[in-house]
PDB file of C-alpha atoms and ligand atoms in Angstrom:
ATOM      1  CA  MET A   1     106.323  98.591-106.318  1.00 43.00           C
ATOM      2  CA  GLY A   2     107.902  97.953-109.659  1.00 45.00           C
ATOM      3  CA  SER A   3     108.716  94.457-110.581  1.00 50.00           C
ATOM      4  CA  PRO A   4     112.170  93.446-110.186  1.00 65.00           C
ATOM      5  CA  ASP A   5     115.020  93.772-113.061  1.00 81.00           C
ATOM      6  CA  TRP A   6     115.632  90.153-113.320  1.00 85.00           C
ATOM      7  CA  PRO A   7     113.716  87.070-114.644  1.00 91.00           C
ATOM      8  CA  GLN A   8     110.850  86.230-112.546  1.00 91.00           C
ATOM      9  CA  GLY A   9     111.010  83.237-110.731  1.00 93.00           C
ATOM     10  CA  LEU A  10     114.485  83.818-109.914  1.00 95.00           C
ATOM     11  CA  ARG A  11     115.994  82.312-106.538  1.00 95.00           C
ATOM     12  CA  ILE A  12     119.224  83.235-105.205  1.00 94.00           C
ATOM     13  CA  ARG A  13     120.097  79.853-102.711  1.00 92.00           C
ATOM     14  CA  SER A  14     122.766  79.542-100.475  1.00 89.00           C
ATOM     15  CA  ALA A  15     124.115  76.182-101.249  1.00 76.00           C
ATOM     16  CA  PRO A  16     123.685  73.615 -98.337  1.00 67.00           C
ATOM     17  CA  GLY A  17     126.984  72.896 -96.678  1.00 60.00           C
ATOM     18  CA  THR A  18     129.171  75.109 -98.316  1.00 58.00           C
ATOM     19  CA  THR A  19     129.838  77.633 -95.044  1.00 59.00           C
ATOM     20  CA  LEU A  20     133.395  76.750 -94.299  1.00 53.00           C
ATOM     21  CA  VAL A  21     133.980  79.589 -91.847  1.00 59.00           C
ATOM     22  CA  LEU A  22     132.178  82.033 -89.978  1.00 65.00           C
ATOM     23  CA  GLY A  23     131.443  84.799 -92.269  1.00 72.00           C
ATOM     24  CA  SER A  24     131.534  83.116 -96.022  1.00 84.00           C
ATOM     25  CA  CYS A  25     129.041  81.891 -98.319  1.00 91.00           C
ATOM     26  CA  PHE A  26     128.232  80.342-101.586  1.00 93.00           C
ATOM     27  CA  TRP A  27     125.148  80.875-103.528  1.00 95.00           C
ATOM     28  CA  VAL A  28     123.541  79.715-106.847  1.00 96.00           C
ATOM     29  CA  ALA A  29     120.815  81.394-108.695  1.00 97.00           C
ATOM     30  CA  VAL A  30     118.293  78.845-109.788  1.00 96.00           C
ATOM     31  CA  LEU A  31     115.729  79.698-111.998  1.00 96.00           C
ATOM     32  CA  ASP A  32     113.308  76.927-113.868  1.00 95.00           C
ATOM     33  CA  GLY A  33     114.575  74.608-111.551  1.00 95.00           C
ATOM     34  CA  ASN A  34     118.457  74.971-113.098  1.00 96.00           C
ATOM     35  CA  VAL A  35     121.294  76.469-111.815  1.00 96.00           C
ATOM     36  CA  VAL A  36     122.215  79.446-113.969  1.00 98.00           C
ATOM     37  CA  GLY A  37     124.764  81.408-112.211  1.00 98.00           C
ATOM     38  CA  ILE A  38     127.219  81.495-109.118  1.00 97.00           C
ATOM     39  CA  VAL A  39     128.617  83.727-106.378  1.00 97.00           C
ATOM     40  CA  ALA A  40     130.451  83.259-103.127  1.00 96.00           C
ATOM     41  CA  ALA A  41     131.534  85.861-100.256  1.00 95.00           C
ATOM     42  CA  ARG A  42     134.802  85.425 -97.982  1.00 93.00           C
ATOM     43  CA  ALA A  43     134.989  87.461 -95.079  1.00 93.00           C
ATOM     44  CA  HIS A  44     138.116  88.991 -94.007  1.00 94.00           C
ATOM     45  CA  GLU A  45     138.031  89.621 -90.095  1.00 91.00           C
ATOM     46  CA  GLU A  46     141.317  91.611 -90.017  1.00 94.00           C
ATOM     47  CA  ASP A  47     139.754  94.598 -91.659  1.00 95.00           C
ATOM     48  CA  ASN A  48     136.160  93.904 -91.132  1.00 95.00           C
ATOM     49  CA  THR A  49     135.657  93.537 -95.043  1.00 96.00           C
ATOM     50  CA  VAL A  50     133.960  90.869 -97.209  1.00 96.00           C
ATOM     51  CA  GLU A  51     135.610  89.369-100.387  1.00 97.00           C
ATOM     52  CA  LEU A  52     132.989  89.091-103.165  1.00 98.00           C
ATOM     53  CA  LEU A  53     134.842  86.039-105.749  1.00 96.00           C
ATOM     54  CA  ARG A  54     133.894  83.284-108.105  1.00 96.00           C
ATOM     55  CA  MET A  55     131.274  85.762-109.800  1.00 98.00           C
ATOM     56  CA  SER A  56     129.842  83.687-113.107  1.00 98.00           C
ATOM     57  CA  VAL A  57     126.448  83.492-114.995  1.00 98.00           C
ATOM     58  CA  ASP A  58     125.957  80.699-117.656  1.00 98.00           C
ATOM     59  CA  SER A  59     126.449  82.324-120.850  1.00 98.00           C
ATOM     60  CA  ARG A  60     122.725  81.329-122.070  1.00 97.00           C
ATOM     61  CA  PHE A  61     121.271  83.407-119.254  1.00 97.00           C
ATOM     62  CA  ARG A  62     124.007  86.537-119.469  1.00 97.00           C
ATOM     63  CA  GLY A  63     122.168  90.334-119.659  1.00 97.00           C
ATOM     64  CA  LYS A  64     119.014  89.547-117.390  1.00 97.00           C
ATOM     65  CA  GLY A  65     120.215  90.779-114.390  1.00 97.00           C
ATOM     66  CA  ILE A  66     121.191  87.595-113.004  1.00 98.00           C
ATOM     67  CA  ALA A  67     125.015  88.512-111.846  1.00 98.00           C
ATOM     68  CA  LYS A  68     123.369  91.532-110.005  1.00 97.00           C
ATOM     69  CA  ALA A  69     120.896  89.912-108.038  1.00 97.00           C
ATOM     70  CA  LEU A  70     123.869  87.883-106.835  1.00 98.00           C
ATOM     71  CA  GLY A  71     125.890  90.627-106.064  1.00 98.00           C
ATOM     72  CA  ARG A  72     123.089  91.967-104.264  1.00 97.00           C
ATOM     73  CA  LYS A  73     123.067  88.825-101.823  1.00 96.00           C
ATOM     74  CA  VAL A  74     126.454  89.534-101.329  1.00 96.00           C
ATOM     75  CA  LEU A  75     126.068  93.031-100.220  1.00 97.00           C
ATOM     76  CA  GLU A  76     122.964  92.124 -98.197  1.00 95.00           C
ATOM     77  CA  PHE A  77     125.009  89.382 -96.684  1.00 93.00           C
ATOM     78  CA  ALA A  78     127.887  92.149 -95.758  1.00 94.00           C
ATOM     79  CA  VAL A  79     125.330  94.666 -94.103  1.00 94.00           C
ATOM     80  CA  VAL A  80     123.276  91.623 -92.176  1.00 91.00           C
ATOM     81  CA  HIS A  81     126.760  90.482 -90.506  1.00 90.00           C
ATOM     82  CA  ASN A  82     128.076  94.187 -89.946  1.00 92.00           C
ATOM     83  CA  TYR A  83     131.197  94.235 -92.242  1.00 94.00           C
ATOM     84  CA  SER A  84     132.075  97.685 -93.103  1.00 97.00           C
ATOM     85  CA  ALA A  85     132.923  97.273 -97.240  1.00 98.00           C
ATOM     86  CA  VAL A  86     132.829  94.335 -99.579  1.00 98.00           C
ATOM     87  CA  VAL A  87     135.921  94.425-101.971  1.00 98.00           C
ATOM     88  CA  LEU A  88     136.903  92.080-104.652  1.00 98.00           C
ATOM     89  CA  GLY A  89     139.564  91.744-107.431  1.00 96.00           C
ATOM     90  CA  THR A  90     139.310  90.879-111.048  1.00 95.00           C
ATOM     91  CA  THR A  91     141.494  90.141-113.845  1.00 92.00           C
ATOM     92  CA  ALA A  92     138.375  90.343-115.995  1.00 91.00           C
ATOM     93  CA  VAL A  93     139.410  91.752-119.466  1.00 88.00           C
ATOM     94  CA  LYS A  94     135.507  92.049-121.061  1.00 92.00           C
ATOM     95  CA  VAL A  95     133.847  95.037-120.267  1.00 96.00           C
ATOM     96  CA  ALA A  96     130.729  92.852-118.973  1.00 97.00           C
ATOM     97  CA  ALA A  97     132.223  92.274-115.322  1.00 97.00           C
ATOM     98  CA  HIS A  98     133.128  96.201-114.732  1.00 97.00           C
ATOM     99  CA  LYS A  99     129.986  97.382-116.037  1.00 98.00           C
ATOM    100  CA  LEU A 100     128.568  95.067-113.535  1.00 98.00           C
ATOM    101  CA  TYR A 101     130.424  96.084-110.141  1.00 98.00           C
ATOM    102  CA  GLU A 102     130.174  99.686-111.325  1.00 98.00           C
ATOM    103  CA  SER A 103     126.233  99.041-111.383  1.00 97.00           C
ATOM    104  CA  LEU A 104     126.224  97.699-108.200  1.00 98.00           C
ATOM    105  CA  GLY A 105     127.809 100.445-106.811  1.00 98.00           C
ATOM    106  CA  PHE A 106     131.392  99.538-106.381  1.00 98.00           C
ATOM    107  CA  ARG A 107     134.310 101.998-106.960  1.00 98.00           C
ATOM    108  CA  HIS A 108     137.354 100.946-108.631  1.00 98.00           C
ATOM    109  CA  MET A 109     140.379 101.081-106.293  1.00 98.00           C
ATOM    110  CA  GLY A 110     143.477 100.665-109.386  1.00 96.00           C
ATOM    111  CA  SER A 111     144.845  98.277-111.079  1.00 94.00           C
ATOM    112  CA  SER A 112     148.110  96.575-111.351  1.00 90.00           C
ATOM    113  CA  ASP A 113     149.964  94.971-114.307  1.00 83.00           C
ATOM    114  CA  HIS A 114     152.125  92.864-111.960  1.00 73.00           C
ATOM    115  CA  TYR A 115     149.861  90.027-110.812  1.00 77.00           C
ATOM    116  CA  VAL A 116     151.171  86.768-111.182  1.00 74.00           C
ATOM    117  CA  LEU A 117     148.161  84.162-111.672  1.00 75.00           C
ATOM    118  CA  PRO A 118     148.668  80.480-109.898  1.00 77.00           C
ATOM    119  CA  GLY A 119     151.079  78.445-112.706  1.00 80.00           C
ATOM    120  CA  MET A 120     152.806  81.235-114.037  1.00 76.00           C
ATOM    121  CA  THR A 121     156.541  81.283-113.845  1.00 79.00           C
ATOM    122  CA  LEU A 122     157.405  84.670-114.573  1.00 75.00           C
ATOM    123  CA  SER A 123     159.775  83.792-117.838  1.00 81.00           C
ATOM    124  CA  LEU A 124     160.862  86.357-119.942  1.00 79.00           C
ATOM    125  CA  ALA A 125     158.112  85.364-122.360  1.00 78.00           C
ATOM    126  CA  GLU A 126     155.655  85.361-119.618  1.00 74.00           C
ATOM    127  CA  ARG A 127     156.583  88.733-118.706  1.00 72.00           C
ATOM    128  CA  LEU A 128     157.036  90.017-122.474  1.00 74.00           C
ATOM    129  CA  PHE A 129     153.360  88.319-123.880  1.00 75.00           C
ATOM    130  CA  PHE A 130     151.097  87.817-120.892  1.00 72.00           C
ATOM    131  CA  GLN A 131     150.751  90.633-118.836  1.00 74.00           C
ATOM    132  CA  VAL A 132     147.544  90.363-116.630  1.00 82.00           C
ATOM    133  CA  ARG A 133     145.970  93.394-115.261  1.00 90.00           C
ATOM    134  CA  TYR A 134     144.471  92.930-111.701  1.00 93.00           C
ATOM    135  CA  HIS A 135     141.528  95.623-110.810  1.00 96.00           C
ATOM    136  CA  ARG A 136     140.553  96.428-107.265  1.00 97.00           C
ATOM    137  CA  TYR A 137     137.056  97.401-106.134  1.00 98.00           C
ATOM    138  CA  ARG A 138     135.845  98.414-103.135  1.00 98.00           C
ATOM    139  CA  LEU A 139     131.795  99.156-101.811  1.00 98.00           C
ATOM    140  CA  GLN A 140     132.319 101.143 -98.653  1.00 98.00           C
ATOM    141  CA  LEU A 141     128.729 100.089 -96.307  1.00 97.00           C
ATOM    142  CA  ARG A 142     129.636 102.055 -93.353  1.00 89.00           C
ATOM    143  CA  GLU A 143     132.560 104.360 -91.993  1.00 83.00           C
ATOM    144  CA  GLU A 144     134.672 102.040 -89.229  1.00 74.00           C
TER     145      GLU A 144
HETATM  146  C1  COA B 201     130.099  89.533-115.505  1.00 83.68           C
HETATM  147  C2  COA B 201     129.073  88.120-115.831  1.00 83.68           C
HETATM  148  C3  COA B 201     129.006  87.903-113.992  1.00 83.68           C
HETATM  149  C4  COA B 201     127.462  89.408-116.126  1.00 83.68           C
HETATM  150  O1  COA B 201     126.788  88.449-115.358  1.00 83.68           O
HETATM  151  P1  COA B 201     125.217  89.017-116.218  1.00 83.68           P
HETATM  152  O2  COA B 201     124.214  88.088-115.565  1.00 83.68           O
HETATM  153  O3  COA B 201     125.204  88.778-117.727  1.00 83.68           O
HETATM  154  O4  COA B 201     125.057  90.863-115.644  1.00 83.68           O
HETATM  155  P2  COA B 201     123.874  91.426-115.221  1.00 83.68           P
HETATM  156  O5  COA B 201     122.923  91.117-116.596  1.00 83.68           O
HETATM  157  O6  COA B 201     123.357  91.196-114.135  1.00 83.68           O
HETATM  158  O7  COA B 201     124.470  92.693-115.956  1.00 83.68           O
HETATM  159  C5  COA B 201     124.580  93.439-114.461  1.00 83.68           C
HETATM  160  C6  COA B 201     125.128  94.880-115.581  1.00 83.68           C
HETATM  161  O8  COA B 201     126.410  94.646-116.287  1.00 83.68           O
HETATM  162  C7  COA B 201     125.954  95.202-117.396  1.00 83.68           C
HETATM  163  N1  COA B 201     126.676  94.519-118.354  1.00 83.68           N
HETATM  164  C8  COA B 201     126.078  93.129-118.260  1.00 83.68           C
HETATM  165  N2  COA B 201     127.044  92.585-119.319  1.00 83.68           N
HETATM  166  C9  COA B 201     127.685  93.837-119.828  1.00 83.68           C
HETATM  167  C10 COA B 201     128.033  93.347-121.280  1.00 83.68           C
HETATM  168  N3  COA B 201     128.343  92.369-122.086  1.00 83.68           N
HETATM  169  N4  COA B 201     128.465  94.742-121.912  1.00 83.68           N
HETATM  170  C11 COA B 201     128.136  96.066-121.256  1.00 83.68           C
HETATM  171  N5  COA B 201     127.701  96.164-119.619  1.00 83.68           N
HETATM  172  C12 COA B 201     127.059  94.740-119.500  1.00 83.68           C
HETATM  173  C13 COA B 201     124.609  95.046-117.527  1.00 83.68           C
HETATM  174  O9  COA B 201     124.184  96.432-118.280  1.00 83.68           O
HETATM  175  C14 COA B 201     124.093  95.568-116.127  1.00 83.68           C
HETATM  176  O10 COA B 201     123.827  97.155-116.189  1.00 83.68           O
HETATM  177  P3  COA B 201     122.802  98.382-115.519  1.00 83.68           P
HETATM  178  O11 COA B 201     122.395  97.436-114.226  1.00 83.68           O
HETATM  179  O12 COA B 201     123.219  99.401-115.389  1.00 83.68           O
HETATM  180  O13 COA B 201     121.939  97.873-116.495  1.00 83.68           O
HETATM  181  C15 COA B 201     129.222  87.696-116.986  1.00 83.68           C
HETATM  182  O14 COA B 201     129.010  88.047-118.309  1.00 83.68           O
HETATM  183  C16 COA B 201     129.876  86.368-116.321  1.00 83.68           C
HETATM  184  O15 COA B 201     129.788  84.980-116.179  1.00 83.68           O
HETATM  185  N6  COA B 201     131.303  86.530-117.377  1.00 83.68           N
HETATM  186  C17 COA B 201     132.323  85.696-117.396  1.00 83.68           C
HETATM  187  C18 COA B 201     132.665  85.495-115.881  1.00 83.68           C
HETATM  188  C19 COA B 201     133.279  86.796-115.392  1.00 83.68           C
HETATM  189  O16 COA B 201     134.101  87.381-116.543  1.00 83.68           O
HETATM  190  N7  COA B 201     133.184  87.000-113.950  1.00 83.68           N
HETATM  191  C20 COA B 201     133.540  88.366-113.450  1.00 83.68           C
HETATM  192  C21 COA B 201     134.946  87.740-112.489  1.00 83.68           C
HETATM  193  S1  COA B 201     135.210  88.915-111.897  1.00 83.68           S
END
């Protein structure tokens, strides 16, 4: 078997006491005793999907496969609990997040320029100078 494509010794642990409702969880990536990344999953029972959210890796540890390991944990969680797809939305401008989701097998489902961030007032100035593009991704695990 080949060696994993993330740092040796990396552990992905579910954070104790963070299961808010059935089907939701929060994980931390731990390397040499330090938390170096986080990710969360939230279940949407109405359409049998899991939403991946809060993906972030400490800037000093990026480019080592840690986000990929965290993303795979969410996919594993969705498979084990019989959800049919994993979905996510992102306003990330940088290429890293998009490459990450593509490399995990997500499909880009479209984007919208009319996303309103919390706290935005939709004033004329905001509409002219502060457009946020919101991208939706989906990874289908099985047909319904
Ligand atoms: C996006 C982020 C989580 C990626 O974390 P990471 O641990 O560096 O990512 P990985 O090393 O696991 O890389 C995963 C894939 O993305 C690609 N990738 C990562 N950073 C990249 C970059 N800067 N440019 C191009 N590709 C990149 C890798 O090549 C890899 O693809 P591969 O498996 O095909 O080689 C990290 O940059 C981050 O925390 N950014 C700020 C927060 C953020 O944008 N979160 C996502 C919000 S939705």
